[in-house]
Amino acid sequence: MNELAQPILMYVACALGAIGVAMALPRHKPGIALLGGLVAAAGFGAGVLALFLAAEDSSLLPSLFFYVFALLALGAGLRMVTHPRPVYSALYFILTIIASSGLYVLLSAEFMAFALIIIYAGAIIITYLFVIMLATQAPTEEDEESLYTYDTEAREPIWSSAVGFIILAALTAMLFRGAGELPVPSGSGDSQAILAQMPGKVERELRRSGVIGKEASVATEHGVAVIEQGGVRLGDGSVVPLPVGLEPSNVEELGFNLLAEHPMTIEIAGVILLMAMLGAVVLARRQVDLEEAAKARQARTLGQEVGDA
Amino acid sequence: MLELVLCQAGYPEPMASVTLAHYLVLSAAMFVLGLVGFITRRNLIIMFLCTELMFQAAGLALIAFSRYHLNLDGQTFVIFVLTVAAAEAAMALALVVLLFRRRESLSSEEWAELKG
């Protein structure tokens, strides 16, 4: 029963989402945007129900917070895509960012969650807001609520929603088949190797738990603690077991992964950022030149006017 | 059967593949939302915001897979995605400002002749 109901419910969710998004997109006639939001919310509910049916055991489901953050992310995303005012779109995107960083915390990626908020909400969206302010004509006095037609009228809302959500239906159908066939991951990663890289942390933890005294220290070879027979070797040659529950934190693991296993990533990222900076400077310089030319032209016409008078 | 759980498996414990499917479906939905926005909206700035939404969705899928396989390469790659997003925002917005200065409009249809 579930095998039949679950995909059908998922397709119903996709169809409701498509109808809702198509109705919520800005267009001439106001009034159906709210209805579109409600239809899209119904689609979200149908999708959640389909996901419930996919789990044989309710203990395998993600936590309640997943659904809260998912609703926030998709709702704010829908409002961002459909809002006629660009500033509000950018602000709703910040809400999406915060919801997805909540999801990152649920996925035990604490560092990326904070990096996401700092980089996106703190830097990228601020840049967007500045550009929106720069690239908007001042409203005229008689019409302060003026909206541009290119903001209030979406291009082909029905067809693009239909095509987009057909893609979503195909993707979800494949995802359920594929996720079920993935091999079950085997236990935790190589946390001992990372702990060996941090003799100071191991030593502090051993001292704190009272396993070793103040004068004893962890033996190191080239700055790496020696791990043998499930324990760590001390300076006097004896071996004590690693403290129970001592795990490298997400930041430590990510740092070792980034710097030890993918050092090239940092180099490439640095080159990309440098190129973007140079490109932005080049584009901005061209703008200054144009402004100088315009200023010169204005000065010339002003001088002519003064000369005529 | 519909009893809700308040916490999912802690970090070193493996995550159920159904949970992974939840995150992937959410990521696909966010991606499609960004795609529909990119196609339908005619404001250049909102079109670029929609690409950021698609980046977000890709990052979520990467982090979910990283958690499922207990392999941090996915998170490392998300740092890379963030870098590309920041670079893209800087370049694209500089271009948008230039285009706006030319035509005094953010409509993408003003530049329809660029399609070649």
Short mmCIF file of C-alpha atoms in Angstrom, two decimals:
data_model
loop_
_atom_site.label_atom_id
_atom_site.label_comp_id
_atom_site.label_asym_id
_atom_site.label_seq_id
_atom_site.Cartn_x
_atom_site.Cartn_y
_atom_site.Cartn_z
CA MET A 1 0.00 0.00 0.00
CA ASN A 2 2.71 2.40 1.04
CA GLU A 3 4.77 1.54 -2.02
CA LEU A 4 1.87 2.73 -4.19
CA ALA A 5 0.71 5.69 -2.07
CA GLN A 6 4.12 7.22 -1.48
CA PRO A 7 5.13 8.05 -5.08
CA ILE A 8 1.59 9.18 -5.95
CA LEU A 9 1.58 11.50 -2.93
CA MET A 10 4.98 12.84 -3.97
CA TYR A 11 3.67 13.61 -7.47
CA VAL A 12 0.61 15.28 -5.94
CA ALA A 13 2.97 17.38 -3.80
CA CYS A 14 4.95 18.39 -6.91
CA ALA A 15 1.76 19.30 -8.79
CA LEU A 16 0.44 21.36 -5.86
CA GLY A 17 3.82 23.07 -5.57
CA ALA A 18 3.81 23.90 -9.28
CA ILE A 19 0.28 25.34 -9.12
CA GLY A 20 1.11 27.29 -5.99
CA VAL A 21 4.33 28.77 -7.39
CA ALA A 22 2.64 29.64 -10.69
CA MET A 23 -0.14 31.44 -8.80
CA ALA A 24 2.22 33.19 -6.40
CA LEU A 25 4.49 34.61 -9.10
CA PRO A 26 3.86 38.34 -9.67
CA ARG A 27 1.37 39.20 -12.42
CA HIS A 28 -1.16 41.87 -13.45
CA LYS A 29 -4.07 40.76 -11.34
CA PRO A 30 -3.36 40.97 -7.61
CA GLY A 31 -5.09 38.76 -5.10
CA ILE A 32 -4.18 35.21 -6.07
CA ALA A 33 -0.63 35.35 -4.68
CA LEU A 34 -1.83 34.51 -1.16
CA LEU A 35 -3.94 31.66 -2.50
CA GLY A 36 -0.87 30.43 -4.38
CA GLY A 37 1.11 30.44 -1.15
CA LEU A 38 -1.59 28.35 0.52
CA VAL A 39 -1.60 25.85 -2.36
CA ALA A 40 2.20 25.63 -2.17
CA ALA A 41 1.95 25.05 1.60
CA ALA A 42 -0.52 22.23 0.91
CA GLY A 43 2.05 20.83 -1.51
CA PHE A 44 4.69 20.98 1.24
CA GLY A 45 2.31 19.10 3.57
CA ALA A 46 1.71 16.42 0.94
CA GLY A 47 5.48 16.11 0.43
CA VAL A 48 6.06 15.68 4.17
CA LEU A 49 3.35 13.02 4.29
CA ALA A 50 5.00 11.21 1.37
CA LEU A 51 8.32 11.33 3.23
CA PHE A 52 6.62 9.91 6.34
CA LEU A 53 5.27 7.02 4.27
CA ALA A 54 8.76 6.36 2.91
CA ALA A 55 10.10 5.41 6.37
CA GLU A 56 9.27 1.91 7.58
CA ASP A 57 10.20 2.90 11.13
CA SER A 58 9.39 6.27 12.67
CA SER A 59 12.65 6.21 14.64
CA LEU A 60 14.54 6.55 11.35
CA LEU A 61 12.90 9.87 10.55
CA PRO A 62 14.90 13.08 10.99
CA SER A 63 14.11 15.24 13.98
CA LEU A 64 11.13 17.56 14.24
CA PHE A 65 13.46 20.52 13.70
CA PHE A 66 14.15 19.28 10.17
CA TYR A 67 10.52 19.91 9.21
CA VAL A 68 10.51 23.33 10.87
CA PHE A 69 13.67 24.43 9.08
CA ALA A 70 12.53 22.88 5.80
CA LEU A 71 9.23 24.78 5.96
CA LEU A 72 11.11 28.00 6.77
CA ALA A 73 13.62 27.51 3.96
CA LEU A 74 11.03 26.68 1.32
CA GLY A 75 8.53 29.30 2.47
CA ALA A 76 11.15 32.05 2.53
CA GLY A 77 12.51 30.78 -0.80
CA LEU A 78 9.03 30.96 -2.35
CA ARG A 79 8.53 34.49 -1.04
CA MET A 80 11.98 35.45 -2.31
CA VAL A 81 11.24 34.16 -5.79
CA THR A 82 7.80 35.77 -5.95
CA HIS A 83 8.22 39.10 -4.15
CA PRO A 84 7.93 42.07 -6.54
CA ARG A 85 10.38 44.20 -4.52
CA PRO A 86 14.06 43.21 -4.83
CA VAL A 87 14.95 44.41 -1.30
CA TYR A 88 12.35 42.12 0.25
CA SER A 89 13.59 39.28 -1.95
CA ALA A 90 17.10 39.74 -0.55
CA LEU A 91 15.80 39.85 3.02
CA TYR A 92 13.73 36.69 2.52
CA PHE A 93 16.86 35.06 1.14
CA ILE A 94 18.58 35.79 4.48
CA LEU A 95 15.74 33.85 6.14
CA THR A 96 16.43 30.94 3.77
CA ILE A 97 20.12 31.12 4.71
CA ILE A 98 19.34 31.01 8.42
CA ALA A 99 17.02 28.04 7.94
CA SER A 100 19.63 26.15 5.94
CA SER A 101 22.31 26.87 8.50
CA GLY A 102 19.93 25.33 11.05
CA LEU A 103 19.79 22.27 8.81
CA TYR A 104 23.62 22.25 8.69
CA VAL A 105 23.69 22.17 12.51
CA LEU A 106 21.29 19.20 12.41
CA LEU A 107 23.76 17.54 10.04
CA SER A 108 26.64 18.14 12.53
CA ALA A 109 28.36 20.67 10.27
CA GLU A 110 28.68 23.43 12.87
CA PHE A 111 31.57 25.23 11.22
CA MET A 112 29.81 25.41 7.87
CA ALA A 113 26.61 26.61 9.57
CA PHE A 114 28.37 29.62 11.07
CA ALA A 115 30.46 30.22 7.96
CA LEU A 116 27.25 30.23 5.92
CA ILE A 117 25.65 32.92 8.08
CA ILE A 118 28.82 35.03 8.19
CA ILE A 119 29.58 34.79 4.47
CA TYR A 120 26.07 34.83 3.01
CA ALA A 121 24.02 36.93 5.39
CA GLY A 122 26.96 39.07 6.41
CA ALA A 123 28.74 39.69 3.14
CA ILE A 124 27.01 38.51 -0.02
CA ILE A 125 23.48 39.70 0.77
CA ILE A 126 24.81 43.04 1.99
CA THR A 127 26.51 43.42 -1.40
CA TYR A 128 23.21 42.61 -3.08
CA LEU A 129 21.39 45.16 -0.94
CA PHE A 130 23.93 47.84 -1.81
CA VAL A 131 23.58 47.09 -5.52
CA ILE A 132 19.78 47.14 -5.25
CA MET A 133 20.05 50.58 -3.66
CA LEU A 134 22.53 51.76 -6.31
CA ALA A 135 20.54 50.43 -9.23
CA THR A 136 17.12 51.78 -8.36
CA GLN A 137 15.76 55.08 -9.56
CA ALA A 138 14.51 57.37 -6.82
CA PRO A 139 10.71 57.22 -6.58
CA THR A 140 8.94 60.26 -7.93
CA GLU A 141 7.03 62.43 -5.48
CA GLU A 142 3.51 61.61 -6.67
CA ASP A 143 4.10 57.85 -6.93
CA GLU A 144 6.17 56.59 -4.02
CA GLU A 145 4.93 53.00 -4.27
CA SER A 146 6.00 52.68 -7.88
CA LEU A 147 6.99 49.22 -9.06
CA TYR A 148 8.57 48.48 -12.40
CA THR A 149 6.66 46.33 -14.84
CA TYR A 150 9.61 43.97 -15.08
CA ASP A 151 9.21 43.34 -11.36
CA THR A 152 5.44 42.97 -11.32
CA GLU A 153 5.05 40.67 -14.32
CA ALA A 154 6.70 37.29 -14.40
CA ARG A 155 7.71 35.81 -17.73
CA GLU A 156 5.77 32.61 -18.60
CA PRO A 157 4.92 31.67 -14.98
CA ILE A 158 2.74 28.66 -15.84
CA TRP A 159 5.05 26.94 -18.27
CA SER A 160 8.22 27.43 -16.28
CA SER A 161 6.58 26.22 -13.04
CA ALA A 162 5.26 23.17 -14.84
CA VAL A 163 8.67 22.36 -16.34
CA GLY A 164 10.49 23.04 -13.04
CA PHE A 165 8.24 20.81 -11.01
CA ILE A 166 8.32 18.03 -13.61
CA ILE A 167 12.09 18.09 -13.04
CA LEU A 168 11.42 17.97 -9.29
CA ALA A 169 9.07 14.98 -9.68
CA ALA A 170 11.67 13.11 -11.73
CA LEU A 171 14.41 13.99 -9.24
CA THR A 172 12.45 12.86 -6.18
CA ALA A 173 11.43 9.61 -7.87
CA MET A 174 15.08 8.87 -8.63
CA LEU A 175 16.25 10.03 -5.18
CA PHE A 176 14.07 7.53 -3.34
CA ARG A 177 15.24 4.69 -5.51
CA GLY A 178 18.89 5.77 -5.24
CA ALA A 179 19.00 6.56 -1.53
CA GLY A 180 17.61 3.14 -0.69
CA GLU A 181 20.38 1.43 -2.65
CA LEU A 182 23.27 3.33 -1.08
CA PRO A 183 25.62 1.19 1.00
CA VAL A 184 25.15 1.63 4.74
CA PRO A 185 28.14 3.66 5.97
CA SER A 186 30.50 1.83 8.28
CA GLY A 187 30.87 3.45 11.70
CA SER A 188 32.87 6.55 12.45
CA GLY A 189 35.76 7.82 10.41
CA ASP A 190 39.43 7.77 11.35
CA SER A 191 39.15 9.92 14.46
CA GLN A 192 42.27 8.37 16.09
CA ALA A 193 44.53 9.57 13.28
CA ILE A 194 43.21 13.11 13.76
CA LEU A 195 43.66 12.90 17.54
CA ALA A 196 47.26 11.77 17.00
CA GLN A 197 47.83 15.05 15.17
CA MET A 198 46.80 16.95 18.28
CA PRO A 199 49.06 15.73 21.14
CA GLY A 200 48.34 18.88 23.14
CA LYS A 201 44.60 18.22 23.20
CA VAL A 202 45.12 14.56 24.17
CA GLU A 203 47.56 15.57 26.92
CA ARG A 204 45.19 18.17 28.32
CA GLU A 205 42.31 15.68 28.34
CA LEU A 206 44.48 13.02 30.05
CA ARG A 207 45.58 15.52 32.72
CA ARG A 208 42.02 16.69 33.29
CA SER A 209 40.76 13.14 33.81
CA GLY A 210 43.68 12.47 36.17
CA VAL A 211 45.17 9.59 34.16
CA ILE A 212 48.60 11.25 34.05
CA GLY A 213 50.24 13.67 36.48
CA LYS A 214 51.50 17.20 35.87
CA GLU A 215 55.05 16.17 34.94
CA ALA A 216 54.14 13.34 32.52
CA SER A 217 53.73 14.20 28.84
CA VAL A 218 52.62 12.55 25.60
CA ALA A 219 55.46 11.27 23.40
CA THR A 220 55.58 12.83 19.95
CA GLU A 221 57.41 12.01 16.74
CA HIS A 222 57.61 15.01 14.41
CA GLY A 223 54.80 16.64 16.35
CA VAL A 224 52.47 13.63 16.05
CA ALA A 225 51.45 11.60 19.10
CA VAL A 226 52.32 7.90 18.92
CA ILE A 227 49.21 5.73 19.04
CA GLU A 228 49.85 2.04 19.68
CA GLN A 229 47.67 -0.81 20.90
CA GLY A 230 44.64 1.47 21.20
CA GLY A 231 46.48 3.81 23.57
CA VAL A 232 48.82 6.73 23.46
CA ARG A 233 52.51 6.44 24.39
CA LEU A 234 53.81 8.72 27.11
CA GLY A 235 57.26 10.31 27.42
CA ASP A 236 58.53 7.54 29.74
CA GLY A 237 57.54 4.80 27.29
CA SER A 238 54.39 3.57 29.04
CA VAL A 239 51.09 3.38 27.14
CA VAL A 240 47.80 4.72 28.52
CA PRO A 241 44.43 4.25 26.81
CA LEU A 242 42.91 7.23 25.05
CA PRO A 243 40.29 9.05 27.13
CA VAL A 244 36.80 7.70 26.53
CA GLY A 245 34.59 9.98 24.47
CA LEU A 246 37.46 12.14 23.28
CA GLU A 247 36.52 13.04 19.72
CA PRO A 248 37.95 15.74 17.47
CA SER A 249 35.44 18.54 17.03
CA ASN A 250 33.91 19.40 13.68
CA VAL A 251 36.20 22.41 13.24
CA GLU A 252 39.32 20.32 13.96
CA GLU A 253 38.27 17.55 11.62
CA LEU A 254 37.35 20.00 8.88
CA GLY A 255 40.62 21.86 9.33
CA PHE A 256 42.68 18.70 8.96
CA ASN A 257 40.58 17.60 6.00
CA LEU A 258 40.98 20.96 4.30
CA LEU A 259 44.68 21.52 4.93
CA ALA A 260 46.07 17.98 4.93
CA GLU A 261 43.99 16.30 2.24
CA HIS A 262 42.88 19.15 -0.03
CA PRO A 263 45.55 21.87 0.16
CA MET A 264 44.99 22.61 -3.53
CA THR A 265 41.39 23.63 -2.78
CA ILE A 266 42.60 26.61 -0.77
CA GLU A 267 45.00 27.65 -3.51
CA ILE A 268 42.30 27.46 -6.17
CA ALA A 269 39.81 29.28 -3.94
CA GLY A 270 42.36 32.01 -3.36
CA VAL A 271 43.01 32.38 -7.10
CA ILE A 272 39.26 32.53 -7.80
CA LEU A 273 38.76 35.23 -5.18
CA LEU A 274 41.74 37.18 -6.51
CA MET A 275 40.37 36.98 -10.05
CA ALA A 276 36.94 38.12 -8.86
CA MET A 277 38.52 41.03 -7.02
CA LEU A 278 40.59 42.05 -10.05
CA GLY A 279 37.57 41.71 -12.30
CA ALA A 280 35.41 43.82 -10.00
CA VAL A 281 38.16 46.47 -9.83
CA VAL A 282 38.49 46.53 -13.62
CA LEU A 283 34.73 46.88 -14.08
CA ALA A 284 34.51 49.56 -11.41
CA ARG A 285 37.41 51.52 -12.97
CA ARG A 286 35.64 51.57 -16.32
CA GLN A 287 32.67 53.11 -14.54
CA VAL A 288 34.87 55.85 -13.01
CA ASP A 289 36.24 56.66 -16.48
CA LEU A 290 32.71 57.02 -17.83
CA GLU A 291 31.79 59.29 -14.98
CA GLU A 292 34.88 61.43 -15.60
CA ALA A 293 33.88 61.76 -19.26
CA ALA A 294 30.34 62.68 -18.31
CA LYS A 295 31.65 65.21 -15.81
CA ALA A 296 33.92 66.76 -18.47
CA ARG A 297 30.99 66.99 -20.88
CA GLN A 298 28.82 68.59 -18.21
CA ALA A 299 31.60 71.07 -17.35
CA ARG A 300 31.93 71.96 -21.05
CA THR A 301 28.17 72.59 -21.50
CA LEU A 302 28.06 74.60 -18.27
CA GLY A 303 31.01 76.70 -19.46
CA GLN A 304 29.22 77.29 -22.77
CA GLU A 305 26.06 78.39 -20.96
CA VAL A 306 28.04 80.74 -18.78
CA GLY A 307 29.83 82.05 -21.87
CA ASP A 308 26.51 82.59 -23.70
CA ALA A 309 25.14 84.53 -20.77
CA MET B 1 3.75 5.34 13.06
CA LEU B 2 3.76 9.11 12.72
CA GLU B 3 5.47 9.62 16.06
CA LEU B 4 7.99 12.44 15.77
CA VAL B 5 11.53 12.21 17.06
CA LEU B 6 13.23 15.21 18.58
CA CYS B 7 16.84 14.36 17.75
CA GLN B 8 18.45 12.39 14.98
CA ALA B 9 21.55 10.21 15.22
CA GLY B 10 24.53 12.00 16.82
CA TYR B 11 27.61 12.69 14.76
CA PRO B 12 29.74 9.54 14.67
CA GLU B 13 26.66 7.31 14.44
CA PRO B 14 25.53 6.51 10.91
CA MET B 15 22.44 8.29 9.61
CA ALA B 16 19.49 6.39 8.12
CA SER B 17 19.16 6.53 4.34
CA VAL B 18 15.55 7.72 4.76
CA THR B 19 16.89 10.79 6.56
CA LEU B 20 19.32 11.35 3.71
CA ALA B 21 16.38 11.14 1.28
CA HIS B 22 14.56 13.84 3.29
CA TYR B 23 17.48 16.23 2.93
CA LEU B 24 17.91 15.41 -0.75
CA VAL B 25 14.23 16.05 -1.49
CA LEU B 26 14.44 19.39 0.33
CA SER B 27 17.57 20.25 -1.62
CA ALA B 28 15.89 19.34 -4.92
CA ALA B 29 12.85 21.46 -4.02
CA MET B 30 15.05 24.46 -3.19
CA PHE B 31 16.97 24.00 -6.43
CA VAL B 32 13.77 23.87 -8.49
CA LEU B 33 12.43 26.95 -6.72
CA GLY B 34 15.61 28.81 -7.66
CA LEU B 35 15.39 27.49 -11.23
CA VAL B 36 11.77 28.61 -11.65
CA GLY B 37 12.68 32.00 -10.25
CA PHE B 38 15.63 32.31 -12.59
CA ILE B 39 13.46 31.56 -15.60
CA THR B 40 10.43 33.66 -14.69
CA ARG B 41 11.76 36.80 -13.05
CA ARG B 42 12.89 39.62 -15.31
CA ASN B 43 14.89 41.66 -12.80
CA LEU B 44 18.62 40.97 -13.23
CA ILE B 45 19.34 41.20 -9.48
CA ILE B 46 16.58 38.75 -8.56
CA MET B 47 17.82 36.37 -11.25
CA PHE B 48 21.24 36.35 -9.57
CA LEU B 49 19.61 35.89 -6.15
CA CYS B 50 17.88 32.82 -7.57
CA THR B 51 21.24 31.38 -8.63
CA GLU B 52 22.36 31.86 -5.02
CA LEU B 53 19.33 29.81 -3.95
CA MET B 54 20.47 27.06 -6.31
CA PHE B 55 23.99 27.21 -4.80
CA GLN B 56 22.37 26.83 -1.38
CA ALA B 57 20.49 23.74 -2.51
CA ALA B 58 23.67 22.16 -3.89
CA GLY B 59 25.50 22.92 -0.64
CA LEU B 60 22.75 21.29 1.40
CA ALA B 61 22.95 18.12 -0.71
CA LEU B 62 26.76 18.05 -0.31
CA ILE B 63 26.56 18.43 3.47
CA ALA B 64 23.84 15.78 3.74
CA PHE B 65 25.97 13.30 1.77
CA SER B 66 29.01 14.24 3.84
CA ARG B 67 27.04 13.44 7.01
CA TYR B 68 25.70 10.18 5.58
CA HIS B 69 29.10 8.88 4.54
CA LEU B 70 30.84 10.37 7.61
CA ASN B 71 33.34 11.89 5.23
CA LEU B 72 34.27 15.55 5.54
CA ASP B 73 35.21 16.03 1.87
CA GLY B 74 31.66 17.24 1.28
CA GLN B 75 32.02 20.06 3.80
CA THR B 76 35.38 21.03 2.30
CA PHE B 77 33.66 21.27 -1.06
CA VAL B 78 30.94 23.49 0.39
CA ILE B 79 33.68 25.95 1.40
CA PHE B 80 34.65 25.92 -2.27
CA VAL B 81 31.02 26.51 -3.29
CA LEU B 82 30.85 29.49 -0.92
CA THR B 83 34.02 30.91 -2.50
CA VAL B 84 32.56 30.58 -5.98
CA ALA B 85 29.29 32.15 -4.80
CA ALA B 86 31.15 35.12 -3.34
CA ALA B 87 33.23 35.58 -6.49
CA GLU B 88 30.12 35.26 -8.65
CA ALA B 89 28.27 37.83 -6.56
CA ALA B 90 31.13 40.35 -6.82
CA MET B 91 31.53 39.99 -10.60
CA ALA B 92 27.84 39.70 -11.46
CA LEU B 93 26.84 42.68 -9.36
CA ALA B 94 29.60 44.84 -10.85
CA LEU B 95 28.25 43.90 -14.29
CA VAL B 96 24.67 44.62 -13.22
CA VAL B 97 25.64 48.08 -12.03
CA LEU B 98 27.41 48.74 -15.33
CA LEU B 99 24.39 47.55 -17.32
CA PHE B 100 22.06 49.67 -15.18
CA ARG B 101 24.16 52.79 -15.82
CA ARG B 102 23.84 52.18 -19.57
CA ARG B 103 20.07 51.71 -19.86
CA GLU B 104 18.68 52.97 -16.53
CA SER B 105 16.75 49.71 -16.16
CA LEU B 106 17.29 46.31 -14.54
CA SER B 107 15.02 44.47 -16.95
CA SER B 108 16.72 41.50 -18.57
CA GLU B 109 14.73 42.11 -21.74
CA GLU B 110 16.54 45.41 -22.26
CA TRP B 111 19.55 43.31 -23.17
CA ALA B 112 17.78 40.77 -25.37
CA GLU B 113 20.19 41.52 -28.22
CA LEU B 114 23.00 39.90 -26.20
CA LYS B 115 21.51 36.45 -26.86
CA GLY B 116 23.41 36.45 -30.14
#
